[in-house]
Amino acid sequence: MTTQQDCRALDAQDPLRELRHQFTLPQGVIYLDGNSLGVLPKTAAARVAEVITQEWGQDLIRSWNSAGWFDLPQRLGDKIAALVGAGPGEVVVTDSTSINLYKVLSAAISMAAEEAPGKKVIVSERSNFPTDLYIAEGLCRERGYNLRLVEPEGILDALDKAAAVLMLTHVNYRTGAMHDMAALTAAAHAAGCLTVWDLAHSAGAVPVDLHAAQADFAVGCGYKYLNGGPGAPAFVWVKPQHADRFRQPLSGWWGHAAPFAFTPNYRPAAGITRYLCGTQPILSLAALECGLDVFGAAEAVGGMDALRSKSLALTDLFITLVEERCAGHGLGLVTPRDHAQRGSQVCLSRSQGPHAPPLRGSLPPEGAVTVLGRPGDGDSGAYAIVQALIARGVLGDFRAGSGDGRQPDILRFGFTPLYIGFEDVWHAVEHLLQVLETAEWQKPEFNQKHAVT
Amino acid sequence: MTTQQDCRALDAQDPLRELRHQFTLPQGVIYLDGNSLGVLPKTAAARVAEVITQEWGQDLIRSWNSAGWFDLPQRLGDKIAALVGAGPGEVVVTDSTSINLYKVLSAAISMAAEEAPGKKVIVSERSNFPTDLYIAEGLCRERGYNLRLVEPEGILDALDKAAAVLMLTHVNYRTGAMHDMAALTAAAHAAGCLTVWDLAHSAGAVPVDLHAAQADFAVGCGYKYLNGGPGAPAFVWVKPQHADRFRQPLSGWWGHAAPFAFTPNYRPAAGITRYLCGTQPILSLAALECGLDVFGAAEAVGGMDALRSKSLALTDLFITLVEERCAGHGLGLVTPRDHAQRGSQVCLSRSQGPHAPPLRGSLPPEGAVTVLGRPGDGDSGAYAIVQALIARGVLGDFRAGSGDGRQPDILRFGFTPLYIGFEDVWHAVEHLLQVLETAEWQKPEFNQKHAVT
């Protein structure tokens, strides 16, 4: 059996252990939700204050040049490029993930229409993050394409002669399962199909090599593992050989070849800059840069490879401890055991175990504590367990199942190797065990705050 | 002749004079560029610091609900609605002006295609802000429409049987000329044409009444007269009767009827909420709210009507002083004298006067001081004069002419009634006069900083 002492020993040997001091971690909280909103880099408050008081307050309009505001999309893009196997000048930070997906999916459709005009299908995963599917659905409607949604094991078969674009999220938000980007891209290309990758749950969490995978288009999120702050702008990458060939439809002035010539006709900039549209939120970009700079510091202690090793060790430990200590409580493992197929999170399902009588009717009032999600249709208890954990300061989240038994309700725990330690994992499982053993989520007092010991 | 004493007297009588204390105004600067980037509200630094350290740093993911992050687009939208003659729940703050224009123009085209399928032309002004034209150009290409660009005096004639949508910026960014929104909307409707209004240079600067004008769609900017900070998110309004009838193409999860149901199919939310797409930059939204709250304070001293009166008095004074004091230096007035046709800025052109020998070759190095724009092709001197003013702490900006004589080079001065005083106008013209009389912009030392006296 793994002990708390074992976990402490792992922390003592961890070459990345000092990185957590670059972040503000709230007292009494074990934060297993960095896959949803990353924590605060300690430099961010001072940096944003400087932007506000000096660059905006004193230098005003002059800061567009003197403080480099205009170049932030490219400057931050270069920092992200280094994390996802892209070259300098190939990534820009701008807009939201959904909007960037609209841009690249439009360009991919235009490219497919030229290279393989008979192909009219976009293939994706049914359990892809919904906004990706919504964006694809809208574009399909506009352009006369069909969106074909399949289970993960059906992807290869779906790459048939009608398939124009394969659009996938690299690490699934619900299950934590990671696709083999290189293999699927190769399969797609063999079928005459382009690839669009959403790196929302990958960038900063798992190694990504867009060049090596020969990917075509990619987008990703700034506020999850990149710790850029709530709603931080997103990023977009296009394979350099494609970038100049097609336009994206959001043809705003920041993507113009000469934005300050103020000519009435649009002329797209060269390369990835044409994927910019309008003026960007500078305060939010400044905070994101602080998040990205921690990865610069991580380089000195092993960089992305060391982060990946630690992430796998953390998720392995969590799986082991849950299996060793929480057996008999109806928990199941949703995330793959195979390292090659695992992102940086672990998702558990729950069926009714002997200690889990039906919970229907005993859910706490909505909003009493915060969970992103809604109670499932079933009576798995997953929602209430996550609520009880949050009340104890262990922040994970709940994702409702499909209600038809196809997808279970999920308890989701993200493990960010930059700031989560091995003893944190011990404490998290200890709390989970206490919640399950005492069935405290069924009791009226479960909303009260427990100290994390 | 108007005297400095007269200007002081106007300040003493100004019911809005205390509002300037709600902003940080840099020492030694007369800021006549609030039409490009508004100044810093004094509350913004502390408010954003609270969002960073408490809401993000301590409360983390819980703040989406507990701090009301999810509702910011609607909450801020309601505050803007009050400034533009829209009702509560009709405006959302989100994304950039260009992206919001793409949304409403798409919806307008869809609506026109249904109601008047033969009409295939979008009418706009040739000197509309270029990004608006770029967005329209892209959509026209996608949807098989034509973009017809006309001079302001040609708009009514352009509303022919092919015209589907009239897309205008209410106050022109180059000239400061303001359209009659109600009259043009009525003319457009009479011609079976929908209207899309860009309020970038109107919201917070001039009274706007979208309901009274019976406008169809509108967008606007958060970082100009609304003082929301660099790149603050923009806003979008759709006439309530249209809002539920059409989709906008950027169908992301924030615009879904039930975003946290995580269903694979898109179902647009009711009303303006369907114009949201992805997650929004919370730090930048928080700063914008501080800018909007000053308008709440302005309500107590006359609100938008008092702001409009003062704006006209400021621009009248500037025109009068330039004409009284700077005659013979080749300056011309581009902005209309008629109050009904004037926004909150004054634009001057310059031809060669007796004191202005050709400047070609004597321009300062790019970047020595900051001007948004580029030297004109001609030798008007306008670029160098604006540079010389900036070096003296009088911040306006330069907009290059068309180069073919159709549009002159422009010196642009914005007068924000919330924080510009009448004596500021006196000082600005005094500096302009000194620059013109001494021709100092031609001298090597003109880059040095002059104190504003």
CSV table of C-alpha atoms in Angstrom, one decimal, chain A residues 14-381:
chain,number,residue,atom,x,y,z
A,14,ASP,CA,10.8,16.2,-7.6
A,15,PRO,CA,13.0,18.4,-9.7
A,16,LEU,CA,10.1,20.7,-10.5
A,17,ARG,CA,9.0,21.2,-6.8
A,18,GLU,CA,10.2,24.8,-6.6
A,19,LEU,CA,8.0,25.9,-9.6
A,20,ARG,CA,4.9,26.0,-7.4
A,21,HIS,CA,6.3,29.0,-5.6
A,22,GLN,CA,5.9,31.0,-8.8
A,23,PHE,CA,2.1,30.8,-8.2
A,24,THR,CA,-0.4,31.9,-5.6
A,25,LEU,CA,-2.0,28.9,-4.2
A,26,PRO,CA,-4.9,29.6,-1.8
A,27,GLN,CA,-4.6,28.3,1.7
A,28,GLY,CA,-6.7,25.3,2.4
A,29,VAL,CA,-7.3,24.4,-1.2
A,30,ILE,CA,-6.0,21.5,-3.3
A,31,TYR,CA,-6.6,22.7,-6.8
A,32,LEU,CA,-7.4,20.0,-9.2
A,33,ASP,CA,-9.1,22.2,-11.7
A,34,GLY,CA,-6.1,23.8,-13.5
A,35,ASN,CA,-7.5,22.1,-16.7
A,36,SER,CA,-10.4,24.5,-16.5
A,37,LEU,CA,-8.8,27.7,-15.0
A,38,GLY,CA,-5.1,27.8,-14.2
A,39,VAL,CA,-3.9,29.4,-11.0
A,40,LEU,CA,-2.4,32.9,-10.6
A,41,PRO,CA,1.2,33.5,-11.4
A,42,LYS,CA,2.7,35.6,-8.7
A,43,THR,CA,4.0,38.2,-11.2
A,44,ALA,CA,0.7,38.8,-12.8
A,45,ALA,CA,-0.8,41.3,-10.3
A,46,ALA,CA,2.2,43.7,-10.5
A,47,ARG,CA,2.6,43.3,-14.3
A,48,VAL,CA,-1.1,44.1,-15.0
A,49,ALA,CA,-0.9,47.0,-12.5
A,50,GLU,CA,2.0,48.4,-14.4
A,51,VAL,CA,0.1,48.1,-17.7
A,52,ILE,CA,-2.8,49.9,-16.1
A,53,THR,CA,-1.1,52.7,-14.2
A,54,GLN,CA,1.9,53.4,-16.4
A,55,GLU,CA,1.2,52.1,-19.9
A,56,TRP,CA,-2.5,53.0,-20.1
A,57,GLY,CA,-2.7,55.7,-17.4
A,58,GLN,CA,0.4,57.7,-18.2
A,59,ASP,CA,1.5,56.8,-21.7
A,60,LEU,CA,-1.9,56.3,-23.1
A,61,ILE,CA,-2.1,55.9,-26.9
A,62,ARG,CA,1.7,56.0,-27.2
A,63,SER,CA,1.9,52.6,-25.6
A,64,TRP,CA,0.6,50.9,-28.7
A,65,ASN,CA,4.2,51.3,-30.0
A,66,SER,CA,6.3,52.2,-26.9
A,67,ALA,CA,5.0,49.3,-24.8
A,68,GLY,CA,4.8,46.9,-27.7
A,69,TRP,CA,1.0,46.4,-27.4
A,70,PHE,CA,0.7,45.9,-31.1
A,71,ASP,CA,3.2,43.0,-31.0
A,72,LEU,CA,1.7,41.1,-28.1
A,73,PRO,CA,-0.2,38.5,-30.3
A,74,GLN,CA,3.1,37.6,-32.0
A,75,ARG,CA,5.3,37.9,-28.9
A,76,LEU,CA,3.1,35.7,-26.8
A,77,GLY,CA,2.5,33.4,-29.9
A,78,ASP,CA,6.3,32.7,-30.0
A,79,LYS,CA,6.3,31.7,-26.4
A,80,ILE,CA,3.4,29.2,-27.0
A,81,ALA,CA,5.0,28.0,-30.3
A,82,ALA,CA,7.9,26.7,-28.2
A,83,LEU,CA,5.5,24.5,-26.2
A,84,VAL,CA,3.7,23.0,-29.1
A,85,GLY,CA,6.4,22.2,-31.6
A,86,ALA,CA,5.8,25.2,-33.8
A,87,GLY,CA,8.4,27.7,-35.1
A,88,PRO,CA,8.8,31.3,-34.2
A,89,GLY,CA,6.4,33.5,-36.1
A,90,GLU,CA,3.9,30.7,-36.6
A,91,VAL,CA,1.5,31.2,-33.7
A,92,VAL,CA,-0.6,34.3,-32.7
A,93,VAL,CA,-2.5,34.8,-29.5
A,94,THR,CA,-5.9,36.4,-30.2
A,95,ASP,CA,-9.6,36.1,-29.7
A,96,SER,CA,-11.2,33.0,-28.2
A,97,THR,CA,-10.6,29.3,-29.0
A,98,SER,CA,-14.1,29.1,-30.5
A,99,ILE,CA,-13.4,32.0,-32.8
A,100,ASN,CA,-10.0,30.8,-33.8
A,101,LEU,CA,-11.5,27.4,-34.6
A,102,TYR,CA,-14.0,29.1,-36.9
A,103,LYS,CA,-11.1,30.7,-38.7
A,104,VAL,CA,-9.0,27.6,-39.2
A,105,LEU,CA,-12.0,25.4,-40.0
A,106,SER,CA,-13.1,27.9,-42.6
A,107,ALA,CA,-9.6,27.9,-44.1
A,108,ALA,CA,-9.5,24.1,-44.0
A,109,ILE,CA,-12.8,23.8,-45.8
A,110,SER,CA,-11.6,26.3,-48.4
A,111,MET,CA,-8.4,24.2,-48.9
A,112,ALA,CA,-10.4,21.0,-49.1
A,113,ALA,CA,-12.8,22.5,-51.6
A,114,GLU,CA,-9.9,23.3,-53.8
A,115,GLU,CA,-7.9,20.1,-53.4
A,116,ALA,CA,-10.7,17.6,-53.1
A,117,PRO,CA,-13.9,19.2,-54.2
A,118,GLY,CA,-16.1,16.2,-53.8
A,119,LYS,CA,-15.4,15.7,-50.1
A,120,LYS,CA,-18.1,17.3,-48.0
A,121,VAL,CA,-17.8,15.9,-44.5
A,122,ILE,CA,-16.1,17.1,-41.4
A,123,VAL,CA,-15.3,14.2,-39.0
A,124,SER,CA,-15.2,14.7,-35.3
A,125,GLU,CA,-15.7,12.9,-32.0
A,126,ARG,CA,-19.2,12.9,-30.5
A,127,SER,CA,-17.7,13.8,-27.1
A,128,ASN,CA,-15.5,16.6,-28.4
A,129,PHE,CA,-15.9,19.8,-26.4
A,130,PRO,CA,-19.3,21.0,-27.4
A,131,THR,CA,-18.3,24.5,-28.6
A,132,ASP,CA,-16.0,22.9,-31.2
A,133,LEU,CA,-19.0,20.9,-32.5
A,134,TYR,CA,-21.2,24.0,-32.4
A,135,ILE,CA,-18.7,26.0,-34.5
A,136,ALA,CA,-18.4,23.1,-36.9
A,137,GLU,CA,-22.1,22.7,-37.1
A,138,GLY,CA,-22.5,26.4,-38.0
A,139,LEU,CA,-19.8,26.2,-40.7
A,140,CYS,CA,-21.2,23.0,-42.2
A,141,ARG,CA,-24.6,24.7,-42.5
A,142,GLU,CA,-23.1,27.7,-44.1
A,143,ARG,CA,-20.9,25.9,-46.6
A,144,GLY,CA,-23.0,22.9,-47.4
A,145,TYR,CA,-20.9,20.3,-45.5
A,146,ASN,CA,-22.0,17.6,-43.1
A,147,LEU,CA,-20.6,17.0,-39.6
A,148,ARG,CA,-20.1,13.3,-38.9
A,149,LEU,CA,-19.7,12.5,-35.2
A,150,VAL,CA,-18.2,9.2,-34.2
A,151,GLU,CA,-16.9,7.5,-31.1
A,152,PRO,CA,-13.1,7.5,-30.7
A,153,GLU,CA,-12.7,3.9,-31.9
A,154,GLY,CA,-14.7,4.9,-35.1
A,155,ILE,CA,-12.4,7.7,-36.2
A,156,LEU,CA,-10.3,5.7,-38.6
A,157,ASP,CA,-13.3,4.1,-40.3
A,158,ALA,CA,-14.9,7.6,-40.7
A,159,LEU,CA,-12.0,8.8,-42.8
A,160,ASP,CA,-13.7,7.7,-46.0
A,161,LYS,CA,-13.8,9.2,-49.4
A,162,ALA,CA,-16.3,11.9,-48.3
A,163,ALA,CA,-14.2,13.1,-45.4
A,164,ALA,CA,-12.6,16.5,-46.0
A,165,VAL,CA,-11.5,17.5,-42.5
A,166,LEU,CA,-10.7,15.6,-39.3
A,167,MET,CA,-11.3,18.0,-36.4
A,168,LEU,CA,-10.3,16.6,-33.0
A,169,THR,CA,-9.4,17.9,-29.5
A,170,HIS,CA,-6.1,16.3,-28.7
A,171,VAL,CA,-7.0,15.5,-25.1
A,172,ASN,CA,-10.7,14.9,-24.4
A,173,TYR,CA,-12.2,17.3,-21.8
A,174,ARG,CA,-14.4,14.6,-20.3
A,175,THR,CA,-12.3,11.5,-20.3
A,176,GLY,CA,-8.7,12.8,-20.3
A,177,ALA,CA,-8.0,10.4,-23.2
A,178,MET,CA,-5.3,11.7,-25.5
A,179,HIS,CA,-5.2,11.0,-29.3
A,180,ASP,CA,-2.1,10.0,-31.1
A,181,MET,CA,-1.7,13.2,-33.1
A,182,ALA,CA,0.9,11.9,-35.5
A,183,ALA,CA,-0.8,8.6,-36.3
A,184,LEU,CA,-4.2,10.2,-36.8
A,185,THR,CA,-2.8,13.0,-38.9
A,186,ALA,CA,-1.0,10.4,-41.1
A,187,ALA,CA,-4.2,8.4,-41.4
A,188,ALA,CA,-6.1,11.5,-42.3
A,189,HIS,CA,-3.6,12.6,-44.9
A,190,ALA,CA,-3.6,9.1,-46.4
A,191,ALA,CA,-7.3,9.5,-46.8
A,192,GLY,CA,-6.9,12.9,-48.4
A,193,CYS,CA,-8.2,14.7,-45.4
A,194,LEU,CA,-6.9,17.7,-43.5
A,195,THR,CA,-6.5,17.9,-39.7
A,196,VAL,CA,-7.6,20.6,-37.2
A,197,TRP,CA,-6.4,20.0,-33.7
A,198,ASP,CA,-7.7,21.7,-30.6
A,199,LEU,CA,-4.9,21.9,-28.0
A,200,ALA,CA,-7.1,23.3,-25.2
A,201,HIS,CA,-6.2,20.5,-22.8
A,202,SER,CA,-2.7,19.9,-24.2
A,203,ALA,CA,-0.7,23.1,-24.5
A,204,GLY,CA,1.5,23.3,-21.4
A,205,ALA,CA,0.3,19.9,-20.1
A,206,VAL,CA,1.6,17.3,-22.5
A,207,PRO,CA,4.3,17.4,-25.2
A,208,VAL,CA,2.9,18.5,-28.5
A,209,ASP,CA,4.9,18.5,-31.7
A,210,LEU,CA,2.8,20.0,-34.5
A,211,HIS,CA,5.7,19.9,-37.0
A,212,ALA,CA,6.6,16.3,-36.3
A,213,ALA,CA,3.0,15.3,-36.5
A,214,GLN,CA,2.6,17.2,-39.8
A,215,ALA,CA,-0.6,18.7,-38.5
A,216,ASP,CA,-2.4,21.3,-40.7
A,217,PHE,CA,-4.2,23.6,-38.3
A,218,ALA,CA,-4.3,24.0,-34.5
A,219,VAL,CA,-6.0,26.2,-31.9
A,220,GLY,CA,-5.7,26.3,-28.1
A,221,CYS,CA,-6.7,28.0,-24.9
A,222,GLY,CA,-4.8,30.5,-22.8
A,223,TYR,CA,-6.5,30.1,-19.4
A,224,LYS,CA,-6.1,26.4,-18.7
A,225,TYR,CA,-2.7,24.8,-18.4
A,226,LEU,CA,-1.1,28.1,-19.6
A,227,ASN,CA,-2.3,29.9,-16.5
A,228,GLY,CA,-3.2,33.1,-18.4
A,229,GLY,CA,-6.2,34.1,-16.2
A,230,PRO,CA,-9.9,34.0,-16.7
A,231,GLY,CA,-10.9,34.2,-20.3
A,232,ALA,CA,-7.3,34.9,-21.5
A,233,PRO,CA,-7.1,35.1,-25.2
A,234,ALA,CA,-6.5,31.9,-27.2
A,235,PHE,CA,-4.0,30.9,-29.8
A,236,VAL,CA,-3.9,29.7,-33.4
A,237,TRP,CA,-1.4,28.0,-35.6
A,238,VAL,CA,-1.4,27.2,-39.3
A,239,LYS,CA,1.1,25.0,-41.0
A,240,PRO,CA,3.4,27.6,-42.7
A,241,GLN,CA,2.9,26.0,-46.1
A,242,HIS,CA,-0.9,26.6,-45.8
A,243,ALA,CA,-0.9,30.0,-44.1
A,244,ASP,CA,-0.6,32.2,-47.2
A,245,ARG,CA,-2.8,30.1,-49.4
A,246,PHE,CA,-6.2,30.8,-47.9
A,247,ARG,CA,-8.1,33.6,-46.2
A,248,GLN,CA,-9.9,33.2,-43.0
A,249,PRO,CA,-13.3,35.0,-43.1
A,250,LEU,CA,-12.9,37.3,-40.1
A,251,SER,CA,-10.8,39.7,-42.2
A,252,GLY,CA,-10.3,42.5,-39.8
A,253,TRP,CA,-7.6,45.2,-39.8
A,254,TRP,CA,-5.1,43.5,-37.5
A,255,GLY,CA,-4.8,40.8,-40.1
A,256,HIS,CA,-4.3,43.3,-42.9
A,257,ALA,CA,-0.9,43.5,-44.7
A,258,ALA,CA,-0.7,47.2,-43.9
A,259,PRO,CA,-3.2,48.0,-41.1
A,260,PHE,CA,-2.3,51.7,-40.8
A,261,ALA,CA,-2.4,52.4,-44.5
A,262,PHE,CA,-6.2,52.5,-43.9
A,263,THR,CA,-6.9,51.4,-47.5
A,264,PRO,CA,-10.5,50.5,-48.3
A,265,ASN,CA,-9.5,47.1,-49.7
A,266,TYR,CA,-8.5,44.1,-47.6
A,267,ARG,CA,-5.1,42.6,-48.3
A,268,PRO,CA,-4.2,39.7,-46.0
A,269,ALA,CA,-0.9,39.9,-44.2
A,270,ALA,CA,1.6,37.1,-44.8
A,271,GLY,CA,1.7,34.1,-42.6
A,272,ILE,CA,-0.2,33.6,-39.4
A,273,THR,CA,-0.8,37.4,-38.9
A,274,ARG,CA,-3.7,37.1,-41.3
A,275,TYR,CA,-5.5,35.1,-38.6
A,276,LEU,CA,-5.8,38.3,-36.5
A,277,CYS,CA,-9.0,40.3,-36.8
A,278,GLY,CA,-9.7,43.2,-34.4
A,279,THR,CA,-8.0,45.0,-31.5
A,280,GLN,CA,-7.0,42.6,-28.6
A,281,PRO,CA,-7.7,43.0,-24.8
A,282,ILE,CA,-4.3,44.2,-23.6
A,283,LEU,CA,-4.8,43.7,-19.9
A,284,SER,CA,-5.7,40.1,-20.4
A,285,LEU,CA,-2.8,39.5,-22.8
A,286,ALA,CA,-0.4,41.0,-20.2
A,287,ALA,CA,-1.6,38.5,-17.6
A,288,LEU,CA,-1.2,35.6,-20.0
A,289,GLU,CA,2.4,36.6,-20.7
A,290,CYS,CA,3.1,36.0,-17.0
A,291,GLY,CA,1.7,32.5,-17.2
A,292,LEU,CA,3.8,31.8,-20.2
A,293,ASP,CA,6.9,33.0,-18.6
A,294,VAL,CA,6.7,30.3,-16.0
A,295,PHE,CA,7.4,27.8,-18.8
A,296,GLY,CA,10.5,29.7,-19.5
A,297,ALA,CA,11.6,29.1,-15.9
A,298,ALA,CA,10.6,25.4,-16.2
A,299,GLU,CA,13.1,25.0,-19.1
A,300,ALA,CA,15.9,25.2,-16.5
A,301,VAL,CA,14.6,22.1,-14.7
A,302,GLY,CA,13.8,19.9,-17.6
A,303,GLY,CA,11.0,21.7,-19.5
A,304,MET,CA,8.1,20.0,-21.1
A,305,ASP,CA,9.7,16.5,-20.8
A,306,ALA,CA,10.0,16.9,-17.1
A,307,LEU,CA,6.5,18.3,-16.8
A,308,ARG,CA,5.2,15.3,-18.7
A,309,SER,CA,7.0,12.8,-16.5
A,310,LYS,CA,5.7,14.5,-13.4
A,311,SER,CA,2.2,14.7,-14.8
A,312,LEU,CA,2.1,11.0,-15.5
A,313,ALA,CA,3.6,10.2,-12.0
A,314,LEU,CA,0.8,12.4,-10.4
A,315,THR,CA,-2.0,10.8,-12.4
A,316,ASP,CA,-0.5,7.3,-11.8
A,317,LEU,CA,-0.4,8.0,-8.1
A,318,PHE,CA,-4.0,9.2,-8.0
A,319,ILE,CA,-5.2,6.1,-9.8
A,320,THR,CA,-3.2,3.9,-7.5
A,321,LEU,CA,-4.4,5.6,-4.3
A,322,VAL,CA,-8.1,5.6,-5.4
A,323,GLU,CA,-7.8,1.9,-6.2
A,324,GLU,CA,-6.0,1.0,-3.1
A,325,ARG,CA,-8.0,3.1,-0.7
A,326,CYS,CA,-11.5,3.8,-2.2
A,327,ALA,CA,-12.4,0.3,-3.4
A,328,GLY,CA,-16.0,-0.7,-2.9
A,329,HIS,CA,-17.5,2.7,-3.4
A,330,GLY,CA,-18.5,2.3,-7.0
A,331,LEU,CA,-15.8,4.4,-8.6
A,332,GLY,CA,-14.6,3.5,-12.1
A,333,LEU,CA,-11.6,4.7,-14.1
A,334,VAL,CA,-12.6,6.5,-17.3
A,335,THR,CA,-9.1,7.8,-18.2
A,336,PRO,CA,-6.8,5.4,-20.0
A,337,ARG,CA,-4.1,3.6,-18.0
A,338,ASP,CA,-1.8,3.6,-21.0
A,339,HIS,CA,0.5,6.6,-20.7
A,340,ALA,CA,0.5,7.2,-24.4
A,341,GLN,CA,-3.3,7.8,-24.3
A,342,ARG,CA,-3.5,9.9,-21.1
A,343,GLY,CA,-3.6,13.7,-20.8
A,344,SER,CA,-3.0,15.4,-17.5
A,345,GLN,CA,-6.3,14.6,-15.8
A,346,VAL,CA,-8.0,11.6,-14.3
A,347,CYS,CA,-11.7,11.1,-14.6
A,348,LEU,CA,-13.7,8.8,-12.5
A,349,SER,CA,-17.2,7.5,-13.1
A,350,ARG,CA,-19.5,6.3,-10.3
A,351,SER,CA,-22.1,3.6,-10.3
A,352,GLN,CA,-24.1,2.9,-7.2
A,353,GLY,CA,-21.9,1.1,-4.6
A,354,PRO,CA,-23.0,-0.4,-1.3
A,355,HIS,CA,-22.4,2.9,0.5
A,356,ALA,CA,-24.2,5.0,-2.1
A,357,PRO,CA,-27.9,4.9,-1.8
A,358,PRO,CA,-29.9,6.8,-4.5
A,359,LEU,CA,-29.3,10.5,-4.1
A,360,ARG,CA,-32.1,11.8,-6.2
A,361,GLY,CA,-33.9,14.5,-4.1
A,362,SER,CA,-31.0,15.0,-1.7
A,363,LEU,CA,-28.9,17.3,-4.0
A,364,PRO,CA,-28.0,20.6,-2.4
A,365,PRO,CA,-29.5,23.8,-3.8
A,366,GLU,CA,-27.9,25.0,-7.0
A,367,GLY,CA,-25.3,27.6,-6.3
A,368,ALA,CA,-24.7,26.7,-2.7
A,369,VAL,CA,-21.2,25.7,-3.8
A,370,THR,CA,-20.0,26.1,-7.3
A,371,VAL,CA,-19.7,23.3,-9.8
A,372,LEU,CA,-19.4,23.9,-13.5
A,373,GLY,CA,-21.9,21.4,-14.7
A,374,ARG,CA,-25.3,20.3,-13.7
A,375,PRO,CA,-26.6,17.3,-11.8
A,376,GLY,CA,-26.9,14.3,-14.0
A,377,ASP,CA,-30.1,12.7,-14.9
A,378,GLY,CA,-29.1,9.5,-13.1
A,379,ASP,CA,-28.4,9.0,-9.4
A,380,SER,CA,-24.7,8.3,-9.6
A,381,GLY,CA,-24.0,10.7,-6.7
